[in-house]
CSV table of C-alpha atoms and ligand atoms in Angstrom, one decimal:
chain,number,residue,atom,x,y,z
Q,1,MET,CA,203.2,236.6,167.9
Q,2,THR,CA,199.7,238.9,168.6
Q,3,LEU,CA,200.0,242.4,167.7
Q,4,LYS,CA,199.2,243.3,171.6
Q,5,ALA,CA,202.5,241.6,172.5
Q,6,ILE,CA,204.2,243.0,169.9
Q,7,LEU,CA,203.3,246.7,171.0
Q,8,ALA,CA,204.4,246.1,174.5
Q,9,LEU,CA,207.4,244.5,173.8
Q,10,THR,CA,208.3,247.4,171.4
Q,11,GLN,CA,207.2,249.9,173.8
Q,12,VAL,CA,209.1,248.3,176.6
Q,13,ALA,CA,212.2,247.9,174.9
Q,14,ILE,CA,212.2,251.3,173.6
Q,15,LEU,CA,211.5,252.6,177.3
Q,16,ALA,CA,214.4,250.4,178.6
Q,17,ALA,CA,217.1,251.1,176.2
Q,18,GLY,CA,216.1,255.1,176.8
Q,19,MET,CA,216.3,254.5,180.5
Q,20,ALA,CA,219.3,252.9,180.3
Q,21,LEU,CA,221.3,255.3,178.0
Q,22,LEU,CA,219.7,258.4,180.6
Q,23,GLY,CA,220.9,256.6,183.5
Q,24,THR,CA,224.5,256.0,182.2
Q,25,LEU,CA,224.8,259.5,181.5
Q,26,VAL,CA,223.3,260.8,184.6
Q,27,VAL,CA,225.7,258.5,186.8
Q,28,GLU,CA,228.8,258.9,184.4
Q,29,SER,CA,228.3,262.7,185.1
Q,30,PHE,CA,227.7,262.2,188.3
Q,31,GLU,CA,231.0,260.3,189.0
Q,32,ARG,CA,233.1,262.6,186.7
Q,33,THR,CA,231.9,265.6,189.4
Q,34,LEU,CA,232.7,263.9,192.0
Q,35,ARG,CA,235.9,262.9,190.7
Q,36,ALA,CA,237.0,266.6,189.5
Q,37,ASP,CA,236.2,267.6,192.8
Q,38,ALA,CA,238.2,264.9,194.8
Q,39,ASP,CA,241.3,265.4,192.1
Q,40,GLN,CA,241.1,269.3,193.1
Q,41,LEU,CA,241.5,268.5,196.7
Q,42,LEU,CA,244.0,266.1,196.3
Q,43,SER,CA,246.1,268.3,194.7
Q,44,ALA,CA,246.0,270.7,197.1
Q,45,ARG,CA,247.2,268.4,199.5
Q,46,ALA,CA,249.7,267.1,197.1
Q,47,ASP,CA,250.5,270.8,197.0
Q,48,ALA,CA,251.0,271.3,201.1
Q,49,LEU,CA,252.7,268.1,201.1
Q,50,GLU,CA,255.1,268.9,198.7
Q,51,ALA,CA,255.4,272.3,200.2
Q,52,THR,CA,256.3,270.2,203.9
Q,53,VAL,CA,258.8,267.9,202.3
Q,54,LEU,CA,260.5,270.9,200.4
Q,55,GLY,CA,261.1,272.7,203.8
Q,56,MET,CA,262.2,269.6,205.5
Q,57,LEU,CA,264.7,269.1,202.7
Q,58,GLN,CA,266.1,272.4,203.3
Q,59,THR,CA,266.2,272.2,207.2
Q,60,GLY,CA,266.5,268.7,207.8
Q,61,ALA,CA,269.5,269.0,204.8
Q,62,GLY,CA,268.1,265.2,203.6
Q,63,ASP,CA,268.5,263.8,207.2
Q,64,PRO,CA,266.0,260.3,206.8
Q,65,ALA,CA,265.4,260.9,210.5
Q,66,SER,CA,263.5,264.3,209.6
Q,67,PHE,CA,261.4,262.2,207.5
Q,68,ASP,CA,259.8,260.5,210.0
Q,69,PRO,CA,255.8,260.2,209.2
Q,70,ASN,CA,254.8,260.4,212.8
Q,71,SER,CA,256.4,264.3,212.6
Q,72,PRO,CA,254.4,266.9,213.2
Q,73,GLY,CA,254.6,268.0,209.7
Q,74,PHE,CA,252.7,265.0,208.0
Q,75,ASP,CA,249.5,266.0,210.8
Q,76,ALA,CA,248.0,267.6,208.3
Q,77,PHE,CA,248.0,264.3,205.7
Q,78,SER,CA,246.8,261.5,208.9
Q,79,GLU,CA,243.1,261.3,207.6
Q,80,PRO,CA,242.1,257.4,207.4
Q,81,ARG,CA,241.4,257.9,203.5
Q,82,LEU,CA,245.1,259.6,202.2
Q,83,PHE,CA,248.3,258.0,202.1
Q,84,PHE,CA,251.3,259.1,201.1
Q,85,GLU,CA,255.0,258.1,200.0
Q,86,ILE,CA,258.5,260.3,199.9
Q,87,TRP,CA,261.3,258.9,197.8
Q,88,ASP,CA,264.9,260.1,197.8
Q,89,GLY,CA,266.4,260.8,194.4
Q,90,GLU,CA,268.1,257.7,194.4
Q,91,GLY,CA,264.9,256.0,194.6
Q,92,ARG,CA,264.9,254.9,197.8
Q,93,ALA,CA,262.0,255.2,200.2
Q,94,ILE,CA,262.5,257.5,203.3
Q,95,ALA,CA,259.0,257.9,204.6
Q,96,ALA,CA,255.5,256.7,204.1
Q,97,SER,CA,251.8,257.1,206.1
Q,98,PRO,CA,251.4,254.5,208.5
Q,99,GLY,CA,247.9,253.7,206.6
Q,100,LEU,CA,249.5,252.9,203.7
Q,101,PRO,CA,249.0,249.5,202.7
Q,102,ALA,CA,252.0,247.1,202.5
Q,103,GLY,CA,253.6,247.2,199.2
Q,104,GLY,CA,252.9,250.9,199.0
Q,105,LEU,CA,251.9,253.0,196.2
Q,106,PRO,CA,252.2,250.7,192.8
Q,107,TRP,CA,254.5,252.1,190.2
Q,108,THR,CA,253.2,252.1,186.6
Q,109,ASP,CA,255.6,252.9,183.6
Q,110,GLN,CA,253.9,256.4,183.7
Q,111,THR,CA,254.7,256.8,187.3
Q,112,ARG,CA,258.3,255.8,186.4
Q,113,ALA,CA,258.4,258.1,183.4
Q,114,ALA,CA,257.4,261.1,185.3
Q,115,ALA,CA,259.5,260.9,188.3
Q,116,GLU,CA,262.5,260.7,186.1
Q,117,SER,CA,261.4,263.4,183.9
Q,118,GLY,CA,260.1,265.7,186.8
Q,119,ARG,CA,256.9,265.9,185.7
Q,120,PRO,CA,253.7,266.2,188.0
Q,121,LEU,CA,251.4,263.2,187.1
Q,122,THR,CA,247.7,262.2,188.4
Q,123,GLU,CA,246.2,258.5,187.9
Q,124,SER,CA,244.3,256.2,188.8
Q,125,VAL,CA,245.4,253.0,190.2
Q,126,SER,CA,244.6,249.9,192.3
Q,127,VAL,CA,245.8,249.8,195.7
Q,128,ASN,CA,245.3,246.4,197.7
Q,129,GLY,CA,242.4,245.9,195.0
Q,130,ARG,CA,240.8,249.2,196.2
Q,131,ARG,CA,240.6,252.1,193.1
Q,132,ALA,CA,242.5,254.9,194.2
Q,133,ARG,CA,243.5,258.6,192.8
Q,134,VAL,CA,247.3,259.3,193.2
Q,135,VAL,CA,249.4,262.4,192.5
Q,136,THR,CA,253.1,261.9,191.8
Q,137,ARG,CA,255.0,265.0,192.6
Q,138,PRO,CA,258.9,265.1,191.7
Q,139,ILE,CA,260.8,267.8,193.5
Q,140,VAL,CA,263.7,268.9,191.6
Q,141,GLU,CA,266.2,271.3,192.7
Q,142,HIS,CA,268.8,272.6,190.7
Q,143,GLY,CA,267.6,270.8,187.7
Q,144,ARG,CA,267.7,267.4,189.5
Q,145,VAL,CA,265.0,265.3,191.1
Q,146,THR,CA,266.1,265.4,194.9
Q,147,ALA,CA,262.9,263.5,196.1
Q,148,VAL,CA,259.3,262.1,194.7
Q,149,VAL,CA,256.1,262.8,196.9
Q,150,ARG,CA,253.3,261.1,196.0
Q,151,ILE,CA,250.1,261.4,197.9
Q,152,GLY,CA,246.9,259.0,197.5
Q,153,GLU,CA,243.2,259.0,197.9
Q,154,SER,CA,241.0,255.7,198.0
Q,155,LEU,CA,238.0,256.2,195.4
Q,156,GLN,CA,235.8,254.1,197.9
Q,157,ALA,CA,233.8,257.4,199.1
Q,158,ILE,CA,233.1,258.2,195.3
Q,159,ASP,CA,232.0,254.6,194.5
Q,160,GLN,CA,229.9,254.1,197.2
Q,161,ALA,CA,228.2,257.7,196.4
Q,162,VAL,CA,227.8,256.1,192.9
Q,163,ASN,CA,226.2,252.8,194.3
Q,164,ASP,CA,224.1,255.0,196.5
Q,165,LEU,CA,222.9,256.5,193.3
Q,166,LEU,CA,222.5,253.6,191.3
Q,167,ARG,CA,221.0,251.3,193.5
Q,168,PRO,CA,217.2,253.7,193.7
Q,169,LEU,CA,217.6,254.6,190.1
Q,170,THR,CA,217.7,250.9,189.2
Q,171,VAL,CA,214.9,250.2,191.4
Q,172,GLY,CA,212.9,253.3,189.9
Q,173,SER,CA,213.4,252.1,186.2
Q,174,VAL,CA,212.5,248.6,187.1
Q,175,LEU,CA,209.4,250.1,188.3
Q,176,VAL,CA,208.5,252.6,185.9
Q,177,LEU,CA,209.2,249.7,183.4
Q,178,LEU,CA,206.8,247.4,185.1
Q,179,VAL,CA,203.9,250.5,185.3
Q,180,CYS,CA,204.4,250.9,181.7
Q,181,ILE,CA,204.4,247.1,180.6
Q,182,VAL,CA,200.8,247.0,182.7
Q,183,ALA,CA,200.0,250.3,181.5
Q,184,THR,CA,200.4,249.4,177.9
Q,185,TRP,CA,198.9,246.0,177.7
Q,186,LEU,CA,195.6,247.7,179.3
Q,187,VAL,CA,195.5,250.4,176.6
Q,188,VAL,CA,196.5,248.4,173.5
Q,189,SER,CA,194.1,245.5,174.9
Q,190,ARG,CA,191.1,248.3,175.1
Q,191,ALA,CA,192.1,249.3,171.8
Q,192,LEU,CA,192.4,246.0,170.3
Q,193,ASP,CA,189.7,244.1,171.9
Q,194,PRO,CA,187.1,245.0,169.8
Q,195,LEU,CA,189.0,243.8,166.7
Q,196,GLU,CA,189.3,240.6,168.1
Q,197,GLU,CA,185.5,240.7,168.7
Q,198,ILE,CA,185.1,241.6,164.7
Q,199,ALA,CA,187.4,238.6,163.7
Q,200,ALA,CA,185.1,236.3,165.9
Q,201,THR,CA,182.4,237.5,164.1
Q,202,ALA,CA,183.7,237.2,160.7
Q,203,GLN,CA,184.8,233.7,161.5
Q,204,ARG,CA,181.4,233.2,163.1
Q,205,ILE,CA,179.4,234.3,159.4
Q,206,ALA,CA,182.0,232.3,157.5
Q,207,ALA,CA,181.5,228.9,159.8
Q,208,THR,CA,178.0,229.4,160.1
Q,209,GLY,CA,176.3,231.8,157.2
Q,210,ASP,CA,174.4,233.6,159.3
Q,211,VAL,CA,174.5,237.2,157.9
Q,212,GLY,CA,172.1,238.5,161.1
Q,213,LEU,CA,175.3,239.2,163.4
Q,214,SER,CA,176.5,242.3,163.6
Q,215,VAL,CA,179.2,244.1,166.0
Q,216,ARG,CA,179.4,246.8,168.6
Q,217,PRO,CA,180.9,250.0,167.5
Q,218,GLU,CA,183.2,250.2,170.1
Q,219,GLY,CA,187.0,251.1,170.9
Q,220,THR,CA,189.2,253.7,169.7
Q,221,ALA,CA,187.9,255.8,166.6
Q,222,GLU,CA,189.5,253.8,163.7
Q,223,VAL,CA,188.2,250.4,164.9
Q,224,ARG,CA,184.6,252.2,165.4
Q,225,ARG,CA,184.9,253.2,161.8
Q,226,LEU,CA,186.3,249.8,160.8
Q,227,ALA,CA,182.8,248.1,162.8
Q,228,THR,CA,180.7,250.3,161.4
Q,229,SER,CA,181.9,249.6,158.0
Q,230,PHE,CA,181.9,245.7,158.9
Q,231,ASP,CA,178.3,246.4,159.7
Q,232,HIS,CA,177.5,248.0,156.5
Q,233,MET,CA,179.0,245.4,154.7
Q,234,ILE,CA,177.6,242.4,156.5
Q,235,GLY,CA,173.9,244.6,155.9
Q,236,ARG,CA,174.9,244.6,152.3
Q,237,LEU,CA,175.4,240.8,152.0
Q,238,ARG,CA,172.4,240.1,153.9
Q,239,ARG,CA,170.4,242.4,151.7
Q,240,LEU,CA,171.9,241.2,148.7
Q,241,LEU,CA,171.2,237.3,149.7
Q,242,ASP,CA,167.9,238.2,151.0
Q,243,SER,CA,166.8,239.4,147.6
Q,244,GLN,CA,168.7,236.6,145.2
Q,245,ARG,CA,166.5,234.4,147.7
Q,246,GLN,CA,163.5,236.6,146.7
Q,247,LEU,CA,164.6,236.7,142.8
Q,248,LEU,CA,164.7,232.8,143.1
Q,249,ALA,CA,161.2,232.5,144.8
Q,250,ASP,CA,159.7,234.7,142.8
Q,251,THR,CA,161.5,233.1,139.6
Q,252,SER,CA,160.4,229.6,140.7
Q,253,HIS,CA,157.0,231.4,140.9
Q,254,GLU,CA,157.1,232.9,137.5
Q,255,LEU,CA,158.0,229.8,136.0
Q,256,ARG,CA,155.6,227.7,137.8
Q,257,ASN,CA,152.7,229.1,135.7
Q,258,PRO,CA,154.0,228.6,132.1
Q,259,LEU,CA,155.0,225.2,132.9
Q,260,THR,CA,151.6,224.4,134.3
Q,261,VAL,CA,149.8,225.5,131.4
Q,262,ILE,CA,152.2,223.9,128.9
Q,263,ARG,CA,151.7,220.6,130.6
Q,264,THR,CA,147.8,220.7,130.9
Q,265,ASP,CA,148.1,221.8,127.2
Q,266,LEU,CA,150.0,218.7,126.4
Q,267,ASP,CA,148.1,216.4,128.7
Q,268,LEU,CA,144.8,217.9,126.5
Q,269,LEU,CA,146.8,217.1,122.7
Q,270,GLY,CA,146.7,213.8,123.9
Q,271,LEU,CA,143.4,213.6,124.0
Q,272,ASP,CA,140.7,213.1,121.0
Q,273,LEU,CA,140.4,216.8,120.1
Q,274,ASP,CA,138.7,218.3,117.0
Q,275,ALA,CA,141.2,220.1,114.6
Q,276,GLU,CA,140.4,223.6,115.9
Q,277,THR,CA,140.8,223.2,119.7
Q,278,ARG,CA,143.6,221.3,119.2
Q,279,GLN,CA,145.1,224.0,117.1
Q,280,GLU,CA,144.2,226.2,119.9
Q,281,VAL,CA,145.7,224.2,122.7
Q,282,ALA,CA,149.0,224.0,120.8
Q,283,ALA,CA,149.1,227.7,119.9
Q,284,GLU,CA,148.8,228.2,123.8
Q,285,ALA,CA,151.4,226.1,124.7
Q,286,GLN,CA,153.7,227.7,121.8
Q,287,GLU,CA,152.8,231.3,123.6
Q,288,GLU,CA,153.5,230.0,127.0
Q,289,ALA,CA,156.7,228.8,125.9
Q,290,GLU,CA,157.8,231.7,124.4
Q,291,ARG,CA,157.2,233.8,127.6
Q,292,MET,CA,159.0,231.5,129.5
Q,293,SER,CA,161.7,232.1,126.8
Q,294,ARG,CA,161.3,236.0,126.9
Q,295,LEU,CA,161.2,235.7,131.0
Q,296,VAL,CA,164.5,233.7,131.1
Q,297,ALA,CA,166.4,235.8,128.7
Q,298,ASP,CA,165.2,238.8,130.6
Q,299,LEU,CA,166.9,237.1,133.8
Q,300,LEU,CA,169.6,236.0,132.2
Q,301,PHE,CA,169.9,240.1,131.0
Q,302,LEU,CA,169.5,241.4,134.8
Q,303,SER,CA,171.9,238.8,135.8
Q,304,ARG,CA,174.9,239.9,133.1
Q,305,GLU,CA,174.2,243.4,134.2
Q,306,GLU,CA,174.5,243.0,138.0
Q,307,GLU,CA,178.1,241.7,137.6
Q,308,ALA,CA,179.2,244.3,135.1
Q,309,ALA,CA,179.6,247.8,134.9
Q,310,VAL,CA,178.7,250.2,132.0
Q,311,GLY,CA,182.0,248.7,130.3
Q,312,ASP,CA,183.6,251.0,127.5
Q,313,ALA,CA,181.2,254.4,127.6
Q,314,GLU,CA,180.9,255.4,123.8
Q,315,PRO,CA,179.1,258.8,122.6
Q,316,VAL,CA,175.5,257.6,121.9
Q,317,ARG,CA,173.1,259.6,119.8
Q,318,LEU,CA,169.7,259.0,122.0
Q,319,ASP,CA,167.5,260.8,119.5
Q,320,ARG,CA,168.6,258.9,116.8
Q,321,LEU,CA,168.0,255.7,119.1
Q,322,ALA,CA,164.7,256.6,119.7
Q,323,GLU,CA,163.6,256.8,116.3
Q,324,GLU,CA,165.3,253.8,115.2
Q,325,VAL,CA,163.2,251.5,117.9
Q,326,VAL,CA,160.1,253.5,117.5
Q,327,GLU,CA,160.5,252.5,113.4
Q,328,ARG,CA,161.2,249.2,114.3
Q,329,LEU,CA,158.1,248.9,116.9
Q,330,MET,CA,155.7,250.9,114.7
Q,331,ALA,CA,155.9,248.1,112.2
Q,332,LEU,CA,155.2,245.6,114.7
Q,333,ALA,CA,152.5,247.2,116.4
Q,334,PRO,CA,150.2,248.6,113.6
Q,335,GLU,CA,146.9,249.2,115.4
Q,336,HIS,CA,149.0,251.8,117.6
Q,337,GLU,CA,150.3,255.5,116.2
Q,338,VAL,CA,154.1,255.1,117.6
Q,339,ARG,CA,156.2,258.2,117.1
Q,340,ALA,CA,159.4,259.7,117.8
Q,341,GLU,CA,159.1,263.7,118.1
Q,342,ASP,CA,162.2,265.3,116.6
Q,343,ALA,CA,164.1,268.0,119.3
Q,344,GLY,CA,167.6,268.0,118.2
Q,345,PRO,CA,170.7,266.0,118.6
Q,346,VAL,CA,171.1,264.9,122.3
Q,347,VAL,CA,174.4,263.2,123.2
Q,348,VAL,CA,175.1,260.7,126.2
Q,349,LEU,CA,178.2,258.9,127.0
Q,350,GLY,CA,177.0,255.3,127.7
Q,351,ASN,CA,176.5,251.8,126.1
Q,352,GLU,CA,174.6,251.8,122.8
Q,353,ASP,CA,173.1,248.3,123.1
Q,354,ARG,CA,171.9,248.6,126.7
Q,355,LEU,CA,170.5,252.4,126.3
Q,356,ARG,CA,168.8,250.8,123.1
Q,357,GLN,CA,166.9,247.8,125.3
Q,358,LEU,CA,166.1,250.6,128.0
Q,359,VAL,CA,164.3,252.4,125.0
Q,360,THR,CA,162.9,249.4,123.5
Q,361,ASN,CA,161.0,248.2,126.9
Q,362,LEU,CA,159.5,251.8,127.5
Q,363,VAL,CA,158.1,251.7,124.3
Q,364,GLU,CA,156.8,248.0,124.3
Q,365,ASN,CA,155.5,248.9,127.5
Q,366,GLY,CA,153.7,251.9,125.8
Q,367,ILE,CA,152.1,249.7,123.2
Q,368,ARG,CA,151.4,246.8,125.4
Q,369,TYR,CA,149.3,248.8,128.1
Q,370,THR,CA,147.5,251.2,125.4
Q,371,PRO,CA,144.6,249.8,123.5
Q,372,PRO,CA,144.6,249.9,119.6
Q,373,GLY,CA,144.4,253.1,118.2
Q,374,GLY,CA,146.2,255.0,120.9
Q,375,HIS,CA,149.5,257.3,120.9
Q,376,ILE,CA,152.8,256.5,122.1
Q,377,THR,CA,155.2,259.1,121.8
Q,378,VAL,CA,159.0,259.2,122.3
Q,379,ARG,CA,161.2,262.8,123.0
Q,380,ALA,CA,164.7,262.8,123.3
Q,381,CYS,CA,165.6,266.4,124.5
Q,382,ARG,CA,168.3,268.3,126.4
Q,383,PRO,CA,166.8,270.4,129.0
Q,384,ASP,CA,170.1,272.0,130.0
Q,385,GLU,CA,173.5,272.0,129.2
Q,386,ARG,CA,174.2,268.9,131.6
Q,387,THR,CA,171.4,266.8,131.2
Q,388,ALA,CA,169.8,264.6,128.6
Q,389,ARG,CA,165.9,263.5,128.9
Q,390,LEU,CA,164.2,260.9,127.2
Q,391,GLU,CA,160.5,260.9,127.3
Q,392,VAL,CA,158.1,257.5,126.6
Q,393,ALA,CA,154.3,259.1,126.8
Q,394,ASP,CA,151.1,257.0,125.8
Q,395,ASP,CA,147.4,257.7,126.3
Q,396,GLY,CA,146.9,254.1,127.5
Q,397,ILE,CA,145.6,252.8,130.6
Q,398,GLY,CA,147.9,254.5,133.2
Q,399,ILE,CA,148.7,253.3,136.7
Q,400,PRO,CA,146.9,254.1,139.7
Q,401,SER,CA,148.9,256.1,141.8
Q,402,GLU,CA,149.3,253.9,144.9
Q,403,HIS,CA,151.4,251.2,142.3
Q,404,LEU,CA,153.8,254.0,140.8
Q,405,PRO,CA,156.3,253.5,143.5
Q,406,ARG,CA,156.4,249.4,143.3
Q,407,VAL,CA,156.3,249.4,139.2
Q,408,PHE,CA,160.1,249.4,139.1
Q,409,ASP,CA,160.2,246.3,141.3
Q,410,ARG,CA,161.0,242.6,139.9
Q,411,PHE,CA,157.8,241.3,138.8
Q,412,TYR,CA,155.7,243.8,140.2
Q,413,ARG,CA,152.6,244.0,137.9
Q,414,VAL,CA,149.2,246.1,138.5
Q,415,ASP,CA,147.2,243.7,136.8
Q,416,PRO,CA,149.0,240.8,136.6
Q,417,ALA,CA,146.5,238.7,134.2
Q,418,ARG,CA,146.8,241.7,131.6
Q,419,SER,CA,150.4,241.7,132.2
Q,420,ARG,CA,150.9,238.5,131.1
Q,421,ALA,CA,148.0,238.1,128.7
Q,422,THR,CA,150.1,240.9,126.5
Q,423,GLY,CA,153.4,238.4,126.9
Q,424,GLY,CA,154.9,240.8,129.6
Q,425,THR,CA,157.8,239.0,131.6
Q,426,GLY,CA,157.2,241.5,134.9
Q,427,LEU,CA,161.2,242.6,134.5
Q,428,GLY,CA,161.2,245.0,131.6
Q,429,LEU,CA,160.8,248.4,134.0
Q,430,SER,CA,163.6,246.6,136.9
Q,431,ILE,CA,165.9,246.4,133.7
Q,432,VAL,CA,165.4,249.8,132.3
Q,433,LYS,CA,165.8,251.4,136.1
Q,434,HIS,CA,169.1,249.0,136.1
Q,435,ILE,CA,170.5,250.3,133.0
Q,436,VAL,CA,169.6,254.1,134.1
Q,437,GLU,CA,171.1,253.4,137.3
Q,438,VAL,CA,174.6,252.1,135.7
Q,439,HIS,CA,174.8,255.1,133.3
Q,440,GLY,CA,174.5,257.4,136.2
Q,441,GLY,CA,171.0,258.7,135.8
Q,442,SER,CA,167.2,258.5,137.1
Q,443,VAL,CA,163.7,257.4,136.0
Q,444,TRP,CA,160.4,257.9,137.3
Q,445,ALA,CA,156.8,257.6,135.9
Q,446,GLU,CA,153.9,259.9,135.9
Q,447,SER,CA,150.4,258.5,135.1
Q,448,GLU,CA,146.7,259.2,135.4
Q,449,PRO,CA,144.7,255.7,135.3
Q,450,GLY,CA,142.6,256.1,131.9
Q,451,VAL,CA,144.6,259.1,130.8
Q,452,GLY,CA,147.9,257.5,130.1
Q,453,SER,CA,151.6,257.3,131.6
Q,454,ARG,CA,154.6,259.1,131.5
Q,455,PHE,CA,158.2,257.5,131.5
Q,456,VAL,CA,160.7,260.1,132.3
Q,457,VAL,CA,164.7,259.0,132.2
Q,458,THR,CA,167.3,261.7,132.6
Q,459,LEU,CA,170.7,260.8,132.2
Q,460,PRO,CA,174.2,263.0,132.2
Q,461,ALA,CA,174.5,264.8,128.7
Q,462,ALA,CA,178.1,264.0,127.3
Q,463,PRO,CA,180.4,266.7,127.4
Q,464,PRO,CA,180.2,269.7,124.9
Q,465,ASP,CA,183.6,268.3,123.3
Q,466,VAL,CA,182.3,264.5,123.0
Q,467,ARG,CA,178.8,266.1,122.1
Q,468,LYS,CA,180.4,268.0,118.8
Q,469,GLY,CA,182.0,265.2,117.5
Q,470,ALA,CA,179.3,262.6,118.0
Q,471,VAL,CA,177.1,265.2,115.9
Q,472,GLY,CA,179.7,266.0,113.5
Q,473,GLU,CA,180.0,262.9,112.6
Q,474,GLU,CA,176.8,262.2,110.8
G,1,ADP,P1,155.5,243.7,132.1
G,1,ADP,O1,156.3,242.7,131.6
G,1,ADP,O2,154.5,243.2,133.4
G,1,ADP,O3,155.0,244.8,131.5
G,1,ADP,P2,157.2,245.8,133.6
G,1,ADP,O4,158.3,245.5,134.2
G,1,ADP,O5,157.6,246.3,132.3
G,1,ADP,O6,156.5,244.5,133.3
G,1,ADP,O7,156.2,247.0,133.8
G,1,ADP,C1,155.6,246.4,135.6
G,1,ADP,C2,154.2,246.8,135.2
G,1,ADP,O8,154.4,248.3,135.3
G,1,ADP,C3,153.3,246.4,134.2
G,1,ADP,O9,153.1,245.0,134.9
G,1,ADP,C4,152.4,247.3,134.2
G,1,ADP,O10,151.3,246.9,135.0
G,1,ADP,C5,152.6,249.1,134.4
G,1,ADP,N1,153.3,249.5,133.8
G,1,ADP,C6,154.6,249.2,132.7
G,1,ADP,N2,154.3,250.1,131.8
G,1,ADP,C7,153.0,250.6,131.7
G,1,ADP,C8,152.5,251.7,131.1
G,1,ADP,N3,153.2,252.4,129.8
G,1,ADP,N4,150.9,252.1,131.3
G,1,ADP,C9,150.4,251.6,132.2
G,1,ADP,N5,151.0,250.6,132.9
G,1,ADP,C10,152.3,250.5,132.9
């Protein structure tokens, strides 16, 4: 069953139950009031009839002829809805109203008990299949029941009044219910139709893979929010797919170059070359193969990084890490002056291996884009309580300002030939950016062509207690 039908049915069921309860209460209270009024009137009539009969008993000394129902004494009780019976103390009927149906007023056990004990009684009985109220009044003289007066009134008028009330009440309730069903259907449709559109769009995307589809933010606030979130999600998916496609295209492109060189070199090696040329060709093939390996390693690193969160963050001494990387790379770049400046302990929370990779990439770039004899300086410091800062500066070739915003993009190279010649994969800075972002920091570059470049990384500093622990451990 659809949500729309469930909502409409639930509302109608609650409304119907509520109206039925209310209707029953109204009708019952109306009937009770009418009956109380009728009982009061009947009781007054019974008083009068009792007084009349008592008067007749006393004047006529029990002569049955004096109980002629047509005698003027009974005129006051000759209304068509009223009927009465008079019985003597021996249980003989001595008078009855002319309109009384054949068989007279019924005697129940209660009536008999009341008549015998001299107790007055008001009860509901059925006279000729119609409901009636009957008052039984035993007349007691000198401790003996000398007569029993019974006067009854048909409840037809009350039943009629109740029916007259019930009919418009029922018709009105049914009308209200119908209006309610239609109104609920319309309102619920208006609220839920956009949901169906979202579901249909999701199905279409699943079936066709077309992430260019979107939904209109319509309907209630919640549905609009859902539509907007859905659109955001699709937008993100679209960008993700685009970047995956782009990555695939870029990667194929990047791999094609070294493969072409290696194939050409292999062809050349098949020719009759002198020993020196042969060695050069083999070295070139070797170099290209190494570059391909580095590229594949960088790509693998990036793809694993994108899947993983930072993992278990541990306190890392950024200053020690910088020193360690500098020491290692210094040995590999004897023609450059690589050094780490000591600015005191700097502790961050993060993954040590990834942070080491970050520092390595920046220092390697410094070496790669600085001519021999140039300087590369690494400095870790804490400009304020909450920030850790790492700066890698060089006095190398620099980066023209128009390239600066894009150097962190994948495979972006200012000078592709130079990057390739120095063994770059074009992924170093995008890996740096990713690691920094995963650690909640930011990175930017400042540079002047011919003067040098400075790469600045800021990360959240470890809280004081962690910091003290990490520094104290030394
Ligand atoms: P690559 O493998 O080409 O070095 P990166 O992503 O590490 O790739 O760097 C992207 C580009 O940014 C490089 O090709 C280079 O042109 C430029 N670049 C990076 N670091 C420096 C630097 N220290 N000095 C000058 N140019 C740099």
